[in-house]
Amino acid sequence: MKKAMTISYAIGEKLYLNLTNQCPCACTFCIRSMSDGAYGSDPLWLEHEPTMEEIIADLEARDLAAYTEIVFCGFGEPIMRLDAMLETAAYLKAHGAKSIRLNTNGLADLVYGKPTAAALEGKIDTVSISLNAGTQEAYLAVTRPKFGVPAFAAMQQYALDCKRYVSQVMLTVVDVLEPEQMQAAKALSQRLDIQLRVRTFDQAEIRR
């Protein structure tokens, strides 16, 4: 495991922010088990969680307006540092960021023991929530959340709550799902009236 202080990394016209390595899940397909980075980035395992001063210093070296989107997504779950993420989002909004997305497992309310979606209002433009499977049994087997059974319902409620405060909310699955699970995921997204995005799992790109 190579460690560094990669706080931000660019992929094409998007900038990704790596604020923490903490995560309450242990997904079976997590790229952390396959590589030290993603899409050619420097190692994303952090020597320590960056302070706000370090985050701002890193962002000051970037032309934030040059990116079509800035995404909270690294080698951990961004909401594990909710306060730092929100402060960073406010900084980005004030310094030319065009659009800000949060990639999350949707378990913030279980992490903090209270509803949290309202805190995203005015700071996050898009929330992308990892659905991972269409049924509770498959979700638990694939995502392996430390909260157990309540996680599946909590993730769905978080998605519904986010619709009240964020302009775009989507659920995501990876294209390696079995056909019956993909169909179940589509049915679930329709019941929740939330867009489903199917992501490509490209191992070669992860390892590049």
PDB file of C-alpha atoms in Angstrom:
ATOM      1  CA  MET A   1       0.000   0.000   0.000  1.00  0.00           C
ATOM      2  CA  LYS A   2       1.597   3.232  -1.177  1.00  0.00           C
ATOM      3  CA  LYS A   3       0.642   6.337   0.759  1.00  0.00           C
ATOM      4  CA  ALA A   4       0.743   9.948  -0.386  1.00  0.00           C
ATOM      5  CA  MET A   5      -1.153  13.201   0.109  1.00  0.00           C
ATOM      6  CA  THR A   6      -3.230  13.191  -3.055  1.00  0.00           C
ATOM      7  CA  ILE A   7      -6.055  15.539  -2.160  1.00  0.00           C
ATOM      8  CA  SER A   8      -7.173  16.289  -5.711  1.00  0.00           C
ATOM      9  CA  TYR A   9      -6.738  14.448  -8.997  1.00  0.00           C
ATOM     10  CA  ALA A  10      -8.018  15.284 -12.456  1.00  0.00           C
ATOM     11  CA  ILE A  11      -9.659  12.891 -14.903  1.00  0.00           C
ATOM     12  CA  GLY A  12     -10.336  14.654 -18.162  1.00  0.00           C
ATOM     13  CA  GLU A  13     -12.310  17.820 -17.475  1.00  0.00           C
ATOM     14  CA  LYS A  14     -13.357  16.747 -13.974  1.00  0.00           C
ATOM     15  CA  LEU A  15     -11.547  17.238 -10.674  1.00  0.00           C
ATOM     16  CA  TYR A  16     -11.924  14.635  -7.922  1.00  0.00           C
ATOM     17  CA  LEU A  17     -11.364  15.327  -4.214  1.00  0.00           C
ATOM     18  CA  ASN A  18      -9.950  12.713  -1.849  1.00  0.00           C
ATOM     19  CA  LEU A  19     -10.623  13.894   1.714  1.00  0.00           C
ATOM     20  CA  THR A  20     -10.638  10.630   3.658  1.00  0.00           C
ATOM     21  CA  ASN A  21      -9.949   6.897   3.479  1.00  0.00           C
ATOM     22  CA  GLN A  22     -12.664   6.067   6.004  1.00  0.00           C
ATOM     23  CA  CYS A  23     -15.675   4.081   4.806  1.00  0.00           C
ATOM     24  CA  PRO A  24     -18.465   2.186   6.610  1.00  0.00           C
ATOM     25  CA  CYS A  25     -18.703  -0.331   3.758  1.00  0.00           C
ATOM     26  CA  ALA A  26     -16.437  -3.021   2.321  1.00  0.00           C
ATOM     27  CA  CYS A  27     -17.802  -3.439  -1.208  1.00  0.00           C
ATOM     28  CA  THR A  28     -16.690  -6.590  -2.959  1.00  0.00           C
ATOM     29  CA  PHE A  29     -15.718  -4.653  -6.102  1.00  0.00           C
ATOM     30  CA  CYS A  30     -14.030  -1.695  -4.367  1.00  0.00           C
ATOM     31  CA  ILE A  31     -11.074  -0.422  -6.378  1.00  0.00           C
ATOM     32  CA  ARG A  32      -9.095  -0.022  -3.147  1.00  0.00           C
ATOM     33  CA  SER A  33      -8.531  -3.780  -3.167  1.00  0.00           C
ATOM     34  CA  MET A  34      -7.151  -3.659  -6.707  1.00  0.00           C
ATOM     35  CA  SER A  35      -4.936  -0.589  -6.916  1.00  0.00           C
ATOM     36  CA  ASP A  36      -3.389   2.261  -4.951  1.00  0.00           C
ATOM     37  CA  GLY A  37      -4.989   4.811  -7.262  1.00  0.00           C
ATOM     38  CA  ALA A  38      -7.639   5.289  -9.924  1.00  0.00           C
ATOM     39  CA  TYR A  39      -7.408   6.093 -13.612  1.00  0.00           C
ATOM     40  CA  GLY A  40      -3.711   6.864 -13.458  1.00  0.00           C
ATOM     41  CA  SER A  41      -3.799   9.035 -10.326  1.00  0.00           C
ATOM     42  CA  ASP A  42      -1.077   9.162  -7.717  1.00  0.00           C
ATOM     43  CA  PRO A  43      -1.704   6.902  -4.696  1.00  0.00           C
ATOM     44  CA  LEU A  44      -4.977   7.798  -2.977  1.00  0.00           C
ATOM     45  CA  TRP A  45      -4.133   6.220   0.370  1.00  0.00           C
ATOM     46  CA  LEU A  46      -3.625   9.274   2.582  1.00  0.00           C
ATOM     47  CA  GLU A  47      -0.696   9.697   4.956  1.00  0.00           C
ATOM     48  CA  HIS A  48      -3.178  11.569   7.146  1.00  0.00           C
ATOM     49  CA  GLU A  49      -6.567  13.179   6.647  1.00  0.00           C
ATOM     50  CA  PRO A  50      -5.919  16.623   5.192  1.00  0.00           C
ATOM     51  CA  THR A  51      -6.730  19.659   7.275  1.00  0.00           C
ATOM     52  CA  MET A  52      -8.839  22.434   5.818  1.00  0.00           C
ATOM     53  CA  GLU A  53      -5.670  24.453   5.408  1.00  0.00           C
ATOM     54  CA  GLU A  54      -4.131  21.659   3.334  1.00  0.00           C
ATOM     55  CA  ILE A  55      -7.294  21.245   1.281  1.00  0.00           C
ATOM     56  CA  ILE A  56      -7.507  24.952   0.488  1.00  0.00           C
ATOM     57  CA  ALA A  57      -3.790  25.126  -0.364  1.00  0.00           C
ATOM     58  CA  ASP A  58      -4.248  22.244  -2.795  1.00  0.00           C
ATOM     59  CA  LEU A  59      -7.261  23.866  -4.432  1.00  0.00           C
ATOM     60  CA  GLU A  60      -5.536  27.236  -4.712  1.00  0.00           C
ATOM     61  CA  ALA A  61      -3.069  25.592  -7.102  1.00  0.00           C
ATOM     62  CA  ARG A  62      -5.956  24.631  -9.410  1.00  0.00           C
ATOM     63  CA  ASP A  63      -7.955  26.708 -11.883  1.00  0.00           C
ATOM     64  CA  LEU A  64     -11.303  25.577 -10.504  1.00  0.00           C
ATOM     65  CA  ALA A  65     -13.294  27.261 -13.257  1.00  0.00           C
ATOM     66  CA  ALA A  66     -11.503  25.092 -15.832  1.00  0.00           C
ATOM     67  CA  TYR A  67     -13.287  21.924 -14.695  1.00  0.00           C
ATOM     68  CA  THR A  68     -16.776  21.017 -15.864  1.00  0.00           C
ATOM     69  CA  GLU A  69     -17.440  19.287 -12.545  1.00  0.00           C
ATOM     70  CA  ILE A  70     -15.748  18.843  -9.174  1.00  0.00           C
ATOM     71  CA  VAL A  71     -16.487  15.551  -7.456  1.00  0.00           C
ATOM     72  CA  PHE A  72     -16.104  14.448  -3.851  1.00  0.00           C
ATOM     73  CA  CYS A  73     -14.833  10.942  -4.536  1.00  0.00           C
ATOM     74  CA  GLY A  74     -11.600   9.301  -3.455  1.00  0.00           C
ATOM     75  CA  PHE A  75     -10.451   6.254  -1.521  1.00  0.00           C
ATOM     76  CA  GLY A  76     -13.086   6.715   1.162  1.00  0.00           C
ATOM     77  CA  GLU A  77     -16.650   7.835   1.813  1.00  0.00           C
ATOM     78  CA  PRO A  78     -16.752  11.676   1.652  1.00  0.00           C
ATOM     79  CA  ILE A  79     -19.535  12.021   4.226  1.00  0.00           C
ATOM     80  CA  MET A  80     -17.225  10.535   6.857  1.00  0.00           C
ATOM     81  CA  ARG A  81     -15.826  14.077   6.915  1.00  0.00           C
ATOM     82  CA  LEU A  82     -19.117  15.860   6.416  1.00  0.00           C
ATOM     83  CA  ASP A  83     -18.092  19.180   7.966  1.00  0.00           C
ATOM     84  CA  ALA A  84     -14.853  19.362   5.962  1.00  0.00           C
ATOM     85  CA  MET A  85     -16.693  18.387   2.795  1.00  0.00           C
ATOM     86  CA  LEU A  86     -19.319  21.092   3.277  1.00  0.00           C
ATOM     87  CA  GLU A  87     -16.690  23.730   4.056  1.00  0.00           C
ATOM     88  CA  THR A  88     -14.765  22.684   0.971  1.00  0.00           C
ATOM     89  CA  ALA A  89     -17.922  22.843  -1.145  1.00  0.00           C
ATOM     90  CA  ALA A  90     -18.602  26.371   0.084  1.00  0.00           C
ATOM     91  CA  TYR A  91     -15.050  27.356  -0.881  1.00  0.00           C
ATOM     92  CA  LEU A  92     -15.507  25.813  -4.318  1.00  0.00           C
ATOM     93  CA  LYS A  93     -18.785  27.666  -4.858  1.00  0.00           C
ATOM     94  CA  ALA A  94     -17.061  30.933  -3.968  1.00  0.00           C
ATOM     95  CA  HIS A  95     -14.124  30.300  -6.297  1.00  0.00           C
ATOM     96  CA  GLY A  96     -15.617  29.483  -9.640  1.00  0.00           C
ATOM     97  CA  ALA A  97     -16.683  25.842  -9.451  1.00  0.00           C
ATOM     98  CA  LYS A  98     -19.257  25.182 -12.173  1.00  0.00           C
ATOM     99  CA  SER A  99     -20.846  22.080 -10.671  1.00  0.00           C
ATOM    100  CA  ILE A 100     -20.208  20.006  -7.547  1.00  0.00           C
ATOM    101  CA  ARG A 101     -21.086  16.341  -7.182  1.00  0.00           C
ATOM    102  CA  LEU A 102     -21.038  14.053  -4.162  1.00  0.00           C
ATOM    103  CA  ASN A 103     -20.416  10.358  -4.773  1.00  0.00           C
ATOM    104  CA  THR A 104     -21.662   8.548  -1.681  1.00  0.00           C
ATOM    105  CA  ASN A 105     -22.926   5.261  -0.297  1.00  0.00           C
ATOM    106  CA  GLY A 106     -25.922   7.133   1.115  1.00  0.00           C
ATOM    107  CA  LEU A 107     -25.398   6.026   4.708  1.00  0.00           C
ATOM    108  CA  ALA A 108     -24.732   9.453   6.219  1.00  0.00           C
ATOM    109  CA  ASP A 109     -27.810   9.331   8.456  1.00  0.00           C
ATOM    110  CA  LEU A 110     -26.642   6.069  10.044  1.00  0.00           C
ATOM    111  CA  VAL A 111     -23.131   7.438  10.499  1.00  0.00           C
ATOM    112  CA  TYR A 112     -24.369  10.555  12.322  1.00  0.00           C
ATOM    113  CA  GLY A 113     -27.574   9.221  13.832  1.00  0.00           C
ATOM    114  CA  LYS A 114     -29.749  11.962  12.345  1.00  0.00           C
ATOM    115  CA  PRO A 115     -31.027  13.246   8.978  1.00  0.00           C
ATOM    116  CA  THR A 116     -28.235  15.007   7.092  1.00  0.00           C
ATOM    117  CA  ALA A 117     -29.445  15.692   3.546  1.00  0.00           C
ATOM    118  CA  ALA A 118     -30.523  19.273   4.324  1.00  0.00           C
ATOM    119  CA  ALA A 119     -26.892  20.216   4.942  1.00  0.00           C
ATOM    120  CA  LEU A 120     -26.171  19.723   1.237  1.00  0.00           C
ATOM    121  CA  GLU A 121     -28.544  22.471   0.119  1.00  0.00           C
ATOM    122  CA  GLY A 122     -26.776  25.255  -1.757  1.00  0.00           C
ATOM    123  CA  LYS A 123     -23.440  23.435  -1.661  1.00  0.00           C
ATOM    124  CA  ILE A 124     -23.890  20.242  -3.688  1.00  0.00           C
ATOM    125  CA  ASP A 125     -25.446  20.198  -7.162  1.00  0.00           C
ATOM    126  CA  THR A 126     -25.583  16.447  -7.775  1.00  0.00           C
ATOM    127  CA  VAL A 127     -25.703  13.481  -5.418  1.00  0.00           C
ATOM    128  CA  SER A 128     -24.745  10.095  -6.845  1.00  0.00           C
ATOM    129  CA  ILE A 129     -25.636   7.232  -4.501  1.00  0.00           C
ATOM    130  CA  SER A 130     -24.218   3.728  -4.862  1.00  0.00           C
ATOM    131  CA  LEU A 131     -27.177   1.364  -5.024  1.00  0.00           C
ATOM    132  CA  ASN A 132     -24.990  -1.618  -5.968  1.00  0.00           C
ATOM    133  CA  ALA A 133     -27.879  -4.115  -6.125  1.00  0.00           C
ATOM    134  CA  GLY A 134     -31.639  -4.212  -6.500  1.00  0.00           C
ATOM    135  CA  THR A 135     -32.588  -6.291  -3.476  1.00  0.00           C
ATOM    136  CA  GLN A 136     -31.704  -6.067   0.179  1.00  0.00           C
ATOM    137  CA  GLU A 137     -30.072  -9.491   0.271  1.00  0.00           C
ATOM    138  CA  ALA A 138     -27.817  -8.780  -2.694  1.00  0.00           C
ATOM    139  CA  TYR A 139     -27.058  -5.247  -1.456  1.00  0.00           C
ATOM    140  CA  LEU A 140     -25.851  -6.546   1.891  1.00  0.00           C
ATOM    141  CA  ALA A 141     -23.749  -9.248   0.231  1.00  0.00           C
ATOM    142  CA  VAL A 142     -22.086  -6.838  -2.198  1.00  0.00           C
ATOM    143  CA  THR A 143     -21.802  -3.661  -0.119  1.00  0.00           C
ATOM    144  CA  ARG A 144     -21.158  -5.264   3.303  1.00  0.00           C
ATOM    145  CA  PRO A 145     -22.111  -2.173   5.354  1.00  0.00           C
ATOM    146  CA  LYS A 146     -21.120  -2.205   9.000  1.00  0.00           C
ATOM    147  CA  PHE A 147     -24.689  -1.179   9.892  1.00  0.00           C
ATOM    148  CA  GLY A 148     -26.151  -4.415   8.557  1.00  0.00           C
ATOM    149  CA  VAL A 149     -29.783  -4.771   7.473  1.00  0.00           C
ATOM    150  CA  PRO A 150     -30.904  -1.155   8.236  1.00  0.00           C
ATOM    151  CA  ALA A 151     -28.463   0.161   5.634  1.00  0.00           C
ATOM    152  CA  PHE A 152     -30.584  -0.741   2.605  1.00  0.00           C
ATOM    153  CA  ALA A 153     -33.626   1.223   3.763  1.00  0.00           C
ATOM    154  CA  ALA A 154     -31.502   4.093   5.111  1.00  0.00           C
ATOM    155  CA  MET A 155     -29.764   4.492   1.761  1.00  0.00           C
ATOM    156  CA  GLN A 156     -33.108   4.744  -0.019  1.00  0.00           C
ATOM    157  CA  GLN A 157     -34.488   7.267   2.473  1.00  0.00           C
ATOM    158  CA  TYR A 158     -31.346   9.368   2.103  1.00  0.00           C
ATOM    159  CA  ALA A 159     -31.847   9.397  -1.664  1.00  0.00           C
ATOM    160  CA  LEU A 160     -35.439  10.567  -1.238  1.00  0.00           C
ATOM    161  CA  ASP A 161     -34.392  13.248   1.256  1.00  0.00           C
ATOM    162  CA  CYS A 162     -31.688  14.528  -1.098  1.00  0.00           C
ATOM    163  CA  LYS A 163     -34.334  15.181  -3.764  1.00  0.00           C
ATOM    164  CA  ARG A 164     -35.690  17.925  -1.510  1.00  0.00           C
ATOM    165  CA  TYR A 165     -32.397  19.799  -1.281  1.00  0.00           C
ATOM    166  CA  VAL A 166     -30.271  18.952  -4.334  1.00  0.00           C
ATOM    167  CA  SER A 167     -31.108  19.643  -7.970  1.00  0.00           C
ATOM    168  CA  GLN A 168     -30.015  16.229  -9.280  1.00  0.00           C
ATOM    169  CA  VAL A 169     -30.003  12.862  -7.499  1.00  0.00           C
ATOM    170  CA  MET A 170     -29.106   9.538  -9.071  1.00  0.00           C
ATOM    171  CA  LEU A 171     -28.616   5.943  -8.035  1.00  0.00           C
ATOM    172  CA  THR A 172     -25.758   3.971  -9.556  1.00  0.00           C
ATOM    173  CA  VAL A 173     -24.940   0.340 -10.208  1.00  0.00           C
ATOM    174  CA  VAL A 174     -21.963  -1.290 -11.894  1.00  0.00           C
ATOM    175  CA  ASP A 175     -22.501  -3.136 -15.165  1.00  0.00           C
ATOM    176  CA  VAL A 176     -21.243  -6.438 -13.743  1.00  0.00           C
ATOM    177  CA  LEU A 177     -24.555  -7.065 -11.952  1.00  0.00           C
ATOM    178  CA  GLU A 178     -26.425 -10.258 -12.746  1.00  0.00           C
ATOM    179  CA  PRO A 179     -29.401  -9.598 -15.070  1.00  0.00           C
ATOM    180  CA  GLU A 180     -32.010 -10.213 -12.367  1.00  0.00           C
ATOM    181  CA  GLN A 181     -30.308  -7.761 -10.028  1.00  0.00           C
ATOM    182  CA  MET A 182     -30.042  -5.163 -12.782  1.00  0.00           C
ATOM    183  CA  GLN A 183     -33.774  -5.500 -13.393  1.00  0.00           C
ATOM    184  CA  ALA A 184     -34.470  -5.220  -9.667  1.00  0.00           C
ATOM    185  CA  ALA A 185     -32.297  -2.096  -9.480  1.00  0.00           C
ATOM    186  CA  LYS A 186     -34.211  -0.522 -12.365  1.00  0.00           C
ATOM    187  CA  ALA A 187     -37.514  -1.350 -10.685  1.00  0.00           C
ATOM    188  CA  LEU A 188     -36.333   0.156  -7.398  1.00  0.00           C
ATOM    189  CA  SER A 189     -35.182   3.364  -9.062  1.00  0.00           C
ATOM    190  CA  GLN A 190     -38.570   3.666 -10.749  1.00  0.00           C
ATOM    191  CA  ARG A 191     -40.393   3.208  -7.422  1.00  0.00           C
ATOM    192  CA  LEU A 192     -38.266   5.932  -5.881  1.00  0.00           C
ATOM    193  CA  ASP A 193     -38.577   8.073  -9.021  1.00  0.00           C
ATOM    194  CA  ILE A 194     -34.812   8.558  -9.118  1.00  0.00           C
ATOM    195  CA  GLN A 195     -32.590   8.214 -12.167  1.00  0.00           C
ATOM    196  CA  LEU A 196     -30.497   5.028 -12.387  1.00  0.00           C
ATOM    197  CA  ARG A 197     -27.023   5.304 -13.884  1.00  0.00           C
ATOM    198  CA  VAL A 198     -25.178   2.150 -14.934  1.00  0.00           C
ATOM    199  CA  ARG A 199     -21.425   2.616 -14.463  1.00  0.00           C
ATOM    200  CA  THR A 200     -18.817   0.691 -16.441  1.00  0.00           C
ATOM    201  CA  PHE A 201     -16.456  -1.453 -14.409  1.00  0.00           C
ATOM    202  CA  ASP A 202     -13.168  -1.150 -16.314  1.00  0.00           C
ATOM    203  CA  GLN A 203     -10.428  -2.952 -14.432  1.00  0.00           C
ATOM    204  CA  ALA A 204      -7.802  -1.989 -16.999  1.00  0.00           C
ATOM    205  CA  GLU A 205      -8.511   1.691 -16.463  1.00  0.00           C
ATOM    206  CA  ILE A 206      -8.406   1.295 -12.693  1.00  0.00           C
ATOM    207  CA  ARG A 207      -4.980  -0.289 -12.860  1.00  0.00           C
ATOM    208  CA  ARG A 208      -3.541   2.127 -15.426  1.00  0.00           C
TER     209      ARG A 208
END
